[in-house]
PDB file of C-alpha atoms in Angstrom:
ATOM      1  CA  MET A  27     230.832 126.820  79.177  1.00 51.00           C
ATOM      2  CA  ARG A  28     234.366 125.610  77.874  1.00 49.00           C
ATOM      3  CA  LYS A  29     235.061 124.936  82.010  1.00 48.00           C
ATOM      4  CA  PHE A  30     232.122 122.943  81.888  1.00 44.00           C
ATOM      5  CA  LEU A  31     232.566 121.067  79.015  1.00 42.00           C
ATOM      6  CA  MET A  32     236.383 120.767  80.192  1.00 44.00           C
ATOM      7  CA  VAL A  33     234.871 118.509  83.315  1.00 42.00           C
ATOM      8  CA  VAL A  34     232.283 116.791  81.590  1.00 40.00           C
ATOM      9  CA  CYS A  35     234.892 115.254  79.487  1.00 43.00           C
ATOM     10  CA  ILE A  36     237.175 114.394  82.789  1.00 41.00           C
ATOM     11  CA  VAL A  37     234.217 112.535  84.053  1.00 39.00           C
ATOM     12  CA  LEU A  38     233.281 110.825  80.668  1.00 42.00           C
ATOM     13  CA  ALA A  39     236.937 109.635  80.428  1.00 43.00           C
ATOM     14  CA  VAL A  40     236.787 108.576  83.850  1.00 40.00           C
ATOM     15  CA  THR A  41     233.738 106.841  83.716  1.00 40.00           C
ATOM     16  CA  GLY A  42     235.090 105.144  80.941  1.00 44.00           C
ATOM     17  CA  LEU A  43     238.283 104.118  83.003  1.00 49.00           C
ATOM     18  CA  ALA A  44     236.178 102.745  85.715  1.00 44.00           C
ATOM     19  CA  MET A  45     234.094 100.325  83.065  1.00 49.00           C
ATOM     20  CA  ALA A  46     237.115  99.495  81.460  1.00 52.00           C
ATOM     21  CA  GLN A  47     238.574  98.368  84.536  1.00 75.00           C
ATOM     22  CA  ASN A  48     235.198  96.241  86.712  1.00 93.00           C
ATOM     23  CA  TRP A  49     234.193  93.983  83.964  1.00 96.00           C
ATOM     24  CA  SER A  50     232.398  91.545  85.185  1.00 97.00           C
ATOM     25  CA  SER A  51     231.308  88.072  83.429  1.00 97.00           C
ATOM     26  CA  THR A  52     227.906  86.813  82.687  1.00 96.00           C
ATOM     27  CA  VAL A  53     228.902  82.817  83.364  1.00 97.00           C
ATOM     28  CA  ASP A  54     231.401  80.820  85.678  1.00 97.00           C
ATOM     29  CA  VAL A  55     234.876  82.318  84.878  1.00 97.00           C
ATOM     30  CA  LEU A  56     235.977  78.796  84.245  1.00 97.00           C
ATOM     31  CA  GLY A  57     233.761  78.623  80.932  1.00 96.00           C
ATOM     32  CA  ALA A  58     234.617  75.318  78.259  1.00 95.00           C
ATOM     33  CA  HIS A  59     236.975  73.886  80.912  1.00 95.00           C
ATOM     34  CA  GLN A  60     234.319  72.655  83.170  1.00 93.00           C
ATOM     35  CA  ASN A  61     234.193  69.958  81.128  1.00 88.00           C
ATOM     36  CA  GLN A  62     230.368  69.323  80.881  1.00 86.00           C
ATOM     37  CA  GLY A  63     230.055  69.598  84.781  1.00 89.00           C
ATOM     38  CA  ARG A  64     233.369  67.282  85.811  1.00 86.00           C
ATOM     39  CA  GLY A  65     234.925  70.515  86.596  1.00 90.00           C
ATOM     40  CA  CYS A  66     238.692  70.784  87.543  1.00 91.00           C
ATOM     41  CA  ALA A  67     238.857  66.809  88.314  1.00 87.00           C
ATOM     42  CA  GLY A  68     238.173  66.521  84.296  1.00 83.00           C
ATOM     43  CA  CYS A  69     241.794  68.135  83.980  1.00 88.00           C
ATOM     44  CA  HIS A  70     243.576  67.250  87.825  1.00 88.00           C
ATOM     45  CA  ALA A  71     242.387  64.053  89.016  1.00 85.00           C
ATOM     46  CA  PRO A  72     242.808  64.164  92.263  1.00 87.00           C
ATOM     47  CA  HIS A  73     243.525  60.396  92.816  1.00 87.00           C
ATOM     48  CA  SER A  74     245.942  58.325  90.577  1.00 83.00           C
ATOM     49  CA  GLY A  75     245.847  60.645  87.726  1.00 81.00           C
ATOM     50  CA  SER A  76     244.968  59.990  84.671  1.00 79.00           C
ATOM     51  CA  PHE A  77     244.278  56.402  86.039  1.00 80.00           C
ATOM     52  CA  GLY A  78     241.517  57.814  88.841  1.00 79.00           C
ATOM     53  CA  SER A  79     239.732  59.773  85.821  1.00 78.00           C
ATOM     54  CA  GLY A  80     239.766  57.156  83.570  1.00 76.00           C
ATOM     55  CA  HIS A  81     241.876  57.652  81.068  1.00 73.00           C
ATOM     56  CA  GLY A  82     245.332  56.266  81.552  1.00 69.00           C
ATOM     57  CA  GLY A  83     246.865  53.265  79.756  1.00 64.00           C
ATOM     58  CA  ALA A  84     249.786  51.129  80.831  1.00 62.00           C
ATOM     59  CA  SER A  85     251.528  53.115  78.603  1.00 64.00           C
ATOM     60  CA  ASP A  86     250.737  56.385  80.228  1.00 65.00           C
ATOM     61  CA  ALA A  87     253.599  55.831  82.766  1.00 55.00           C
ATOM     62  CA  GLY A  88     253.793  59.486  83.552  1.00 56.00           C
ATOM     63  CA  ASN A  89     252.543  60.060  87.282  1.00 67.00           C
ATOM     64  CA  TYR A  90     252.230  63.927  86.893  1.00 75.00           C
ATOM     65  CA  ALA A  91     250.841  65.135  90.036  1.00 75.00           C
ATOM     66  CA  LEU A  92     247.168  66.215  89.754  1.00 81.00           C
ATOM     67  CA  TRP A  93     247.044  65.830  86.097  1.00 85.00           C
ATOM     68  CA  GLY A  94     243.694  63.670  84.704  1.00 83.00           C
ATOM     69  CA  GLN A  95     244.134  63.343  80.949  1.00 83.00           C
ATOM     70  CA  ASP A  96     245.994  61.210  79.166  1.00 83.00           C
ATOM     71  CA  ALA A  97     249.689  62.313  77.383  1.00 87.00           C
ATOM     72  CA  SER A  98     251.241  59.613  76.494  1.00 86.00           C
ATOM     73  CA  PRO A  99     250.464  59.424  72.634  1.00 89.00           C
ATOM     74  CA  LEU A 100     252.185  62.645  72.623  1.00 92.00           C
ATOM     75  CA  TYR A 101     255.515  61.514  74.137  1.00 92.00           C
ATOM     76  CA  GLY A 102     258.525  62.227  71.601  1.00 95.00           C
ATOM     77  CA  LYS A 103     256.535  63.403  69.052  1.00 96.00           C
ATOM     78  CA  THR A 104     257.822  65.977  66.540  1.00 96.00           C
ATOM     79  CA  PHE A 105     254.994  69.207  65.835  1.00 95.00           C
ATOM     80  CA  LYS A 106     256.046  71.169  63.156  1.00 95.00           C
ATOM     81  CA  PHE A 107     254.590  74.550  63.671  1.00 95.00           C
ATOM     82  CA  GLY A 108     253.452  77.487  60.804  1.00 91.00           C
ATOM     83  CA  ASP A 109     255.238  78.685  57.861  1.00 88.00           C
ATOM     84  CA  ASN A 110     255.218  75.037  56.096  1.00 90.00           C
ATOM     85  CA  GLY A 111     256.033  74.164  58.971  1.00 93.00           C
ATOM     86  CA  ARG A 112     259.591  76.479  59.721  1.00 95.00           C
ATOM     87  CA  PHE A 113     258.922  75.561  63.585  1.00 97.00           C
ATOM     88  CA  VAL A 114     259.656  72.379  64.697  1.00 97.00           C
ATOM     89  CA  GLU A 115     259.073  71.443  68.287  1.00 98.00           C
ATOM     90  CA  VAL A 116     259.887  67.883  69.661  1.00 98.00           C
ATOM     91  CA  LEU A 117     257.889  67.527  72.921  1.00 97.00           C
ATOM     92  CA  PRO A 118     259.590  65.670  75.682  1.00 95.00           C
ATOM     93  CA  GLY A 119     259.733  61.768  76.290  1.00 92.00           C
ATOM     94  CA  SER A 120     257.482  61.972  79.319  1.00 89.00           C
ATOM     95  CA  LEU A 121     255.932  63.757  81.963  1.00 86.00           C
ATOM     96  CA  THR A 122     258.219  63.905  84.361  1.00 85.00           C
ATOM     97  CA  ALA A 123     260.298  65.466  82.477  1.00 88.00           C
ATOM     98  CA  GLY A 124     259.168  68.561  84.122  1.00 87.00           C
ATOM     99  CA  GLY A 125     259.657  72.253  82.215  1.00 93.00           C
ATOM    100  CA  GLU A 126     257.226  74.641  80.129  1.00 96.00           C
ATOM    101  CA  GLU A 127     257.304  72.007  76.968  1.00 97.00           C
ATOM    102  CA  VAL A 128     255.430  69.555  79.987  1.00 95.00           C
ATOM    103  CA  SER A 129     253.481  71.969  81.495  1.00 94.00           C
ATOM    104  CA  GLY A 130     253.144  74.932  79.040  1.00 96.00           C
ATOM    105  CA  ILE A 131     252.874  72.743  75.876  1.00 97.00           C
ATOM    106  CA  MET A 132     252.196  69.101  76.131  1.00 95.00           C
ATOM    107  CA  LEU A 133     249.681  69.252  79.110  1.00 93.00           C
ATOM    108  CA  CYS A 134     247.730  71.957  76.588  1.00 95.00           C
ATOM    109  CA  LEU A 135     247.796  69.214  73.744  1.00 94.00           C
ATOM    110  CA  SER A 136     246.921  66.724  75.657  1.00 90.00           C
ATOM    111  CA  CYS A 137     243.341  67.556  75.090  1.00 91.00           C
ATOM    112  CA  HIS A 138     243.716  70.512  72.830  1.00 93.00           C
ATOM    113  CA  ASP A 139     245.150  68.017  69.719  1.00 92.00           C
ATOM    114  CA  GLY A 140     242.799  66.185  67.379  1.00 88.00           C
ATOM    115  CA  ASN A 141     245.361  64.291  65.811  1.00 87.00           C
ATOM    116  CA  LEU A 142     247.538  62.384  67.933  1.00 87.00           C
ATOM    117  CA  THR A 143     244.810  62.313  71.317  1.00 82.00           C
ATOM    118  CA  ALA A 144     241.279  62.705  69.559  1.00 71.00           C
ATOM    119  CA  ASN A 145     239.550  60.493  72.093  1.00 66.00           C
ATOM    120  CA  ASN A 146     238.693  63.240  74.466  1.00 67.00           C
ATOM    121  CA  MET A 147     235.520  65.171  75.768  1.00 67.00           C
ATOM    122  CA  MET A 148     236.209  68.262  73.252  1.00 82.00           C
ATOM    123  CA  GLN A 149     233.377  68.777  70.700  1.00 86.00           C
ATOM    124  CA  ASN A 150     235.802  71.520  68.578  1.00 90.00           C
ATOM    125  CA  TRP A 151     233.196  74.304  68.916  1.00 92.00           C
ATOM    126  CA  ALA A 152     234.539  77.009  71.090  1.00 93.00           C
ATOM    127  CA  TYR A 153     232.307  77.448  74.129  1.00 94.00           C
ATOM    128  CA  GLU A 154     231.704  81.387  73.947  1.00 94.00           C
ATOM    129  CA  GLN A 155     230.553  80.697  70.540  1.00 93.00           C
ATOM    130  CA  GLN A 156     228.447  78.026  71.781  1.00 93.00           C
ATOM    131  CA  ILE A 157     226.021  80.059  74.609  1.00 94.00           C
ATOM    132  CA  GLY A 158     226.001  83.395  72.579  1.00 93.00           C
ATOM    133  CA  LEU A 159     228.512  85.330  74.441  1.00 94.00           C
ATOM    134  CA  LEU A 160     229.909  86.672  70.891  1.00 91.00           C
ATOM    135  CA  THR A 161     228.055  89.107  69.347  1.00 86.00           C
ATOM    136  CA  ASN A 162     230.055  89.913  66.168  1.00 77.00           C
ATOM    137  CA  THR A 163     228.928  87.892  63.226  1.00 67.00           C
ATOM    138  CA  THR A 164     232.785  87.506  61.571  1.00 78.00           C
ATOM    139  CA  TYR A 165     232.249  83.590  61.754  1.00 77.00           C
ATOM    140  CA  GLY A 166     228.090  83.476  61.238  1.00 77.00           C
ATOM    141  CA  SER A 167     226.929  79.729  61.602  1.00 79.00           C
ATOM    142  CA  GLN A 168     230.375  78.323  61.020  1.00 86.00           C
ATOM    143  CA  LYS A 169     232.128  77.116  64.176  1.00 89.00           C
ATOM    144  CA  ILE A 170     235.068  78.111  65.737  1.00 91.00           C
ATOM    145  CA  PRO A 171     237.330  75.119  66.002  1.00 91.00           C
ATOM    146  CA  THR A 172     239.101  74.609  68.975  1.00 92.00           C
ATOM    147  CA  LEU A 173     241.021  71.108  68.098  1.00 91.00           C
ATOM    148  CA  LEU A 174     244.693  71.708  66.390  1.00 91.00           C
ATOM    149  CA  GLY A 175     245.673  69.226  63.621  1.00 87.00           C
ATOM    150  CA  ASN A 176     241.979  68.727  62.958  1.00 86.00           C
ATOM    151  CA  ASP A 177     240.547  71.798  62.512  1.00 85.00           C
ATOM    152  CA  GLY A 178     238.655  71.104  59.090  1.00 81.00           C
ATOM    153  CA  THR A 179     241.447  71.236  57.190  1.00 79.00           C
ATOM    154  CA  THR A 180     244.336  68.674  56.246  1.00 69.00           C
ATOM    155  CA  ALA A 181     244.328  66.601  59.293  1.00 67.00           C
ATOM    156  CA  GLY A 182     247.563  66.604  61.410  1.00 72.00           C
ATOM    157  CA  ASN A 183     248.484  69.985  59.628  1.00 85.00           C
ATOM    158  CA  TYR A 184     249.760  72.268  62.147  1.00 92.00           C
ATOM    159  CA  TYR A 185     250.859  74.913  59.247  1.00 92.00           C
ATOM    160  CA  ASN A 186     247.987  77.081  60.265  1.00 92.00           C
ATOM    161  CA  ASP A 187     248.475  77.556  63.420  1.00 94.00           C
ATOM    162  CA  HIS A 188     250.771  79.723  65.848  1.00 96.00           C
ATOM    163  CA  PRO A 189     254.018  78.615  66.197  1.00 97.00           C
ATOM    164  CA  VAL A 190     254.963  77.282  70.149  1.00 98.00           C
ATOM    165  CA  GLY A 191     258.235  75.446  71.416  1.00 98.00           C
ATOM    166  CA  THR A 192     261.549  75.669  71.419  1.00 98.00           C
ATOM    167  CA  ASN A 193     262.139  77.407  68.150  1.00 97.00           C
ATOM    168  CA  ALA A 194     259.596  79.811  68.554  1.00 98.00           C
ATOM    169  CA  THR A 195     261.152  82.527  70.261  1.00 98.00           C
ATOM    170  CA  ILE A 196     260.613  85.692  71.567  1.00 98.00           C
ATOM    171  CA  SER A 197     262.470  88.650  69.894  1.00 97.00           C
ATOM    172  CA  ALA A 198     264.061  92.164  72.799  1.00 97.00           C
ATOM    173  CA  GLY A 199     264.035  94.981  71.758  1.00 97.00           C
ATOM    174  CA  ASN A 200     262.901  98.860  71.402  1.00 98.00           C
ATOM    175  CA  GLY A 201     263.219  99.150  75.481  1.00 98.00           C
ATOM    176  CA  LEU A 202     261.948  95.070  75.905  1.00 98.00           C
ATOM    177  CA  VAL A 203     264.849  93.816  77.619  1.00 98.00           C
ATOM    178  CA  TRP A 204     265.423  89.726  78.025  1.00 98.00           C
ATOM    179  CA  ALA A 205     268.522  89.663  80.417  1.00 98.00           C
ATOM    180  CA  ASN A 206     269.026  87.188  83.413  1.00 97.00           C
ATOM    181  CA  ASN A 207     266.385  84.942  82.500  1.00 97.00           C
ATOM    182  CA  THR A 208     263.465  87.444  82.801  1.00 97.00           C
ATOM    183  CA  PHE A 209     262.125  90.873  80.466  1.00 98.00           C
ATOM    184  CA  THR A 210     262.184  94.031  82.014  1.00 97.00           C
ATOM    185  CA  ILE A 211     261.280  97.393  80.420  1.00 98.00           C
ATOM    186  CA  THR A 212     263.013 100.117  79.967  1.00 98.00           C
ATOM    187  CA  PRO A 213     261.559 103.631  81.096  1.00 98.00           C
ATOM    188  CA  GLY A 214     260.587 106.425  78.639  1.00 98.00           C
ATOM    189  CA  SER A 215     261.250 103.677  75.819  1.00 98.00           C
ATOM    190  CA  PRO A 216     258.717 102.870  72.735  1.00 98.00           C
ATOM    191  CA  TYR A 217     257.797  99.755  74.896  1.00 98.00           C
ATOM    192  CA  ASP A 218     256.814 101.094  78.052  1.00 98.00           C
ATOM    193  CA  GLN A 219     254.641 103.757  76.037  1.00 98.00           C
ATOM    194  CA  PHE A 220     253.157 100.439  74.451  1.00 98.00           C
ATOM    195  CA  VAL A 221     252.537  99.465  78.463  1.00 98.00           C
ATOM    196  CA  THR A 222     251.282 102.560  79.597  1.00 98.00           C
ATOM    197  CA  ASN A 223     248.687 102.669  75.968  1.00 98.00           C
ATOM    198  CA  TYR A 224     247.929  98.650  76.889  1.00 98.00           C
ATOM    199  CA  GLY A 225     249.974  96.341  79.077  1.00 98.00           C
ATOM    200  CA  TRP A 226     252.018  93.739  78.530  1.00 98.00           C
ATOM    201  CA  PRO A 227     250.212  90.452  80.623  1.00 97.00           C
ATOM    202  CA  ALA A 228     251.202  87.819  78.431  1.00 97.00           C
ATOM    203  CA  LEU A 229     255.425  88.164  78.974  1.00 98.00           C
ATOM    204  CA  ALA A 230     255.390  90.020  82.418  1.00 97.00           C
ATOM    205  CA  PRO A 231     257.255  87.883  84.752  1.00 95.00           C
ATOM    206  CA  GLY A 232     255.138  86.019  87.338  1.00 90.00           C
ATOM    207  CA  LYS A 233     254.459  85.790  91.261  1.00 84.00           C
ATOM    208  CA  TRP A 234     254.870  81.771  91.104  1.00 83.00           C
ATOM    209  CA  SER A 235     255.740  81.280  87.300  1.00 88.00           C
ATOM    210  CA  ASN A 236     256.435  82.675  84.416  1.00 93.00           C
ATOM    211  CA  PRO A 237     254.631  82.763  80.675  1.00 95.00           C
ATOM    212  CA  TRP A 238     257.414  81.357  79.107  1.00 97.00           C
ATOM    213  CA  GLY A 239     260.052  78.580  78.716  1.00 97.00           C
ATOM    214  CA  ILE A 240     264.085  78.956  77.872  1.00 97.00           C
ATOM    215  CA  ASN A 241     265.811  77.041  75.350  1.00 97.00           C
ATOM    216  CA  SER A 242     269.642  76.034  74.962  1.00 97.00           C
ATOM    217  CA  ASN A 243     270.699  79.113  73.584  1.00 97.00           C
ATOM    218  CA  GLY A 244     268.738  81.060  76.813  1.00 98.00           C
ATOM    219  CA  GLN A 245     266.666  82.904  74.413  1.00 98.00           C
ATOM    220  CA  PRO A 246     262.357  82.784  75.791  1.00 98.00           C
ATOM    221  CA  TYR A 247     259.982  80.740  73.350  1.00 98.00           C
ATOM    222  CA  VAL A 248     256.265  81.057  73.499  1.00 98.00           C
ATOM    223  CA  VAL A 249     254.196  78.217  75.067  1.00 98.00           C
ATOM    224  CA  CYS A 250     250.713  77.699  74.817  1.00 98.00           C
ATOM    225  CA  THR A 251     250.530  79.476  78.542  1.00 97.00           C
ATOM    226  CA  THR A 252     252.114  82.939  77.229  1.00 98.00           C
ATOM    227  CA  CYS A 253     248.706  83.459  75.302  1.00 98.00           C
ATOM    228  CA  HIS A 254     246.317  81.505  77.397  1.00 98.00           C
ATOM    229  CA  ASN A 255     245.447  81.143  80.736  1.00 97.00           C
ATOM    230  CA  GLN A 256     243.631  78.126  80.729  1.00 96.00           C
ATOM    231  CA  HIS A 257     241.757  78.752  84.104  1.00 97.00           C
ATOM    232  CA  VAL A 258     239.682  82.010  83.448  1.00 97.00           C
ATOM    233  CA  MET A 259     237.754  82.285  80.252  1.00 97.00           C
ATOM    234  CA  THR A 260     236.292  85.614  80.389  1.00 97.00           C
ATOM    235  CA  VAL A 261     237.860  87.935  82.697  1.00 98.00           C
ATOM    236  CA  TYR A 262     241.825  88.916  83.223  1.00 98.00           C
ATOM    237  CA  THR A 263     242.244  90.234  86.653  1.00 97.00           C
ATOM    238  CA  SER A 264     245.256  92.627  86.317  1.00 97.00           C
ATOM    239  CA  THR A 265     248.114  92.134  88.695  1.00 95.00           C
ATOM    240  CA  SER A 266     250.721  94.310  90.211  1.00 94.00           C
ATOM    241  CA  LYS A 267     253.374  92.568  88.817  1.00 92.00           C
ATOM    242  CA  SER A 268     251.522  92.614  85.036  1.00 94.00           C
ATOM    243  CA  GLN A 269     249.230  95.975  85.114  1.00 96.00           C
ATOM    244  CA  ILE A 270     246.983  97.084  82.385  1.00 98.00           C
ATOM    245  CA  GLN A 271     247.898 100.610  81.516  1.00 97.00           C
ATOM    246  CA  LYS A 272     249.996 100.890  84.457  1.00 97.00           C
ATOM    247  CA  ASP A 273     246.228 100.643  86.590  1.00 97.00           C
ATOM    248  CA  GLY A 274     248.410  99.185  89.630  1.00 96.00           C
ATOM    249  CA  GLY A 275     246.257  96.074  89.657  1.00 96.00           C
ATOM    250  CA  GLY A 276     243.316  94.627  91.010  1.00 96.00           C
ATOM    251  CA  LYS A 277     241.094  95.714  87.914  1.00 97.00           C
ATOM    252  CA  PHE A 278     239.299  93.488  85.941  1.00 98.00           C
ATOM    253  CA  TYR A 279     238.533  93.574  81.624  1.00 98.00           C
ATOM    254  CA  ALA A 280     237.059  91.876  78.881  1.00 97.00           C
ATOM    255  CA  THR A 281     238.482  88.877  77.579  1.00 97.00           C
ATOM    256  CA  TYR A 282     237.614  85.322  75.856  1.00 97.00           C
ATOM    257  CA  PHE A 283     238.783  82.263  74.617  1.00 96.00           C
ATOM    258  CA  PHE A 284     241.260  81.967  77.962  1.00 98.00           C
ATOM    259  CA  VAL A 285     243.511  84.445  76.595  1.00 98.00           C
ATOM    260  CA  ASN A 286     245.954  85.716  79.197  1.00 97.00           C
ATOM    261  CA  GLY A 287     245.247  89.882  78.885  1.00 98.00           C
ATOM    262  CA  PRO A 288     242.760  91.666  77.856  1.00 98.00           C
ATOM    263  CA  TYR A 289     241.324  90.566  74.777  1.00 97.00           C
ATOM    264  CA  ASN A 290     237.366  91.362  73.348  1.00 96.00           C
ATOM    265  CA  PRO A 291     236.445  91.022  69.804  1.00 94.00           C
ATOM    266  CA  ASN A 292     233.024  92.230  70.414  1.00 93.00           C
ATOM    267  CA  LEU A 293     233.924  95.369  69.649  1.00 93.00           C
ATOM    268  CA  GLN A 294     234.509  94.784  65.904  1.00 89.00           C
ATOM    269  CA  GLY A 295     233.245  97.919  64.191  1.00 88.00           C
ATOM    270  CA  LYS A 296     232.450  99.797  67.002  1.00 91.00           C
ATOM    271  CA  LEU A 297     236.489 101.313  66.983  1.00 94.00           C
ATOM    272  CA  SER A 298     237.149 104.448  65.600  1.00 95.00           C
ATOM    273  CA  ALA A 299     240.619 105.046  63.786  1.00 94.00           C
ATOM    274  CA  GLY A 300     241.937 106.637  66.704  1.00 96.00           C
ATOM    275  CA  GLN A 301     241.526 103.388  68.612  1.00 97.00           C
ATOM    276  CA  ALA A 302     243.452 100.169  68.891  1.00 98.00           C
ATOM    277  CA  ALA A 303     241.227  97.122  69.702  1.00 97.00           C
ATOM    278  CA  SER A 304     242.725  95.241  72.601  1.00 98.00           C
ATOM    279  CA  THR A 305     242.765  92.457  70.124  1.00 96.00           C
ATOM    280  CA  THR A 306     245.114  93.588  68.327  1.00 97.00           C
ATOM    281  CA  GLN A 307     247.287  95.667  71.156  1.00 98.00           C
ATOM    282  CA  PHE A 308     247.303  91.484  72.353  1.00 98.00           C
ATOM    283  CA  CYS A 309     249.355  90.360  69.945  1.00 98.00           C
ATOM    284  CA  ARG A 310     252.400  93.419  69.830  1.00 98.00           C
ATOM    285  CA  GLN A 311     253.506  92.518  73.216  1.00 98.00           C
ATOM    286  CA  CYS A 312     255.285  89.598  71.007  1.00 98.00           C
ATOM    287  CA  HIS A 313     255.376  91.462  67.185  1.00 98.00           C
ATOM    288  CA  PHE A 314     256.235  95.030  68.359  1.00 98.00           C
ATOM    289  CA  GLY A 315     257.595  95.934  65.059  1.00 97.00           C
ATOM    290  CA  GLU A 316     253.520  96.213  64.291  1.00 98.00           C
ATOM    291  CA  ALA A 317     252.840  98.508  66.945  1.00 98.00           C
ATOM    292  CA  ASN A 318     251.714 101.887  66.915  1.00 98.00           C
ATOM    293  CA  GLU A 319     254.178 102.735  69.309  1.00 98.00           C
ATOM    294  CA  ALA A 320     257.617 101.420  67.338  1.00 98.00           C
ATOM    295  CA  ASN A 321     256.007 103.236  64.316  1.00 98.00           C
ATOM    296  CA  ASN A 322     256.034 107.007  66.353  1.00 98.00           C
ATOM    297  CA  THR A 323     252.495 106.872  67.343  1.00 98.00           C
ATOM    298  CA  PHE A 324     252.360 107.201  70.767  1.00 97.00           C
ATOM    299  CA  ASN A 325     249.125 108.447  71.905  1.00 96.00           C
ATOM    300  CA  ILE A 326     246.758 105.764  70.483  1.00 97.00           C
ATOM    301  CA  PRO A 327     244.452 104.748  73.212  1.00 97.00           C
ATOM    302  CA  THR A 328     243.216 101.124  73.768  1.00 98.00           C
ATOM    303  CA  VAL A 329     239.796 100.280  74.285  1.00 97.00           C
ATOM    304  CA  PHE A 330     239.158  97.603  75.746  1.00 96.00           C
ATOM    305  CA  GLN A 331     235.302  96.863  76.564  1.00 89.00           C
TER     306      GLN A 331
END
């Protein structure tokens, strides 16, 4: 009888793992960034940049390849994020300045800033909520905002937004190592166990680019694309370089809000005390001091869907 129960437990465990590895989306994965049918050209105008998409003006001299939004109102502007404006970010003076401040912050704010660049196509309402993909009722009928600096509070106030920019640095430690302008993990460390239980999709070095910036002091800092993948709204695909639970890559997990890793808010109220939510685990990649593994607790599994 005990052997039978053991086999059943193993089968159920493997079945649960298989379900977690094979998530499939019910909507087009580009989601909200289909731009109401304009598709990729909404951001990546194939000819003449923002002028070709009808968004450019005389002041938009960036000529940034295949960018179809007007970012010129953001040039050189100062943003103060979080903690009463403690994290100050001064954006570059043009798109051609390059670097992660342009590709990872300015391009995102050229649509998502609700103060300086308010003239865009956004409805300031999370797409997943509009089409009914969110099944929990935390927000009720209240719309989830998507415009920073225009979220129903004080216009232009970024104090309640997660810091990004050169002062929003990422701390290493507990086995997460920053050296030679990249992150690595010490085998057998608390952070390595965290990767076994969840992963490190927001910090793992990418094949084509890395999800962080590097400031003048040589320290890594958070950009919008550290936490978000602007091209896939509903599915996170693990890779050999960015594995989830050391799955080897090529597996599929539920995500929402274009989050760059497994992140499923629909599991609210469905977890036991001995399980960790993917929504919590994602944040612990950078905020590791609050992780189970940093507090001598190593065997709490992550529930993905």
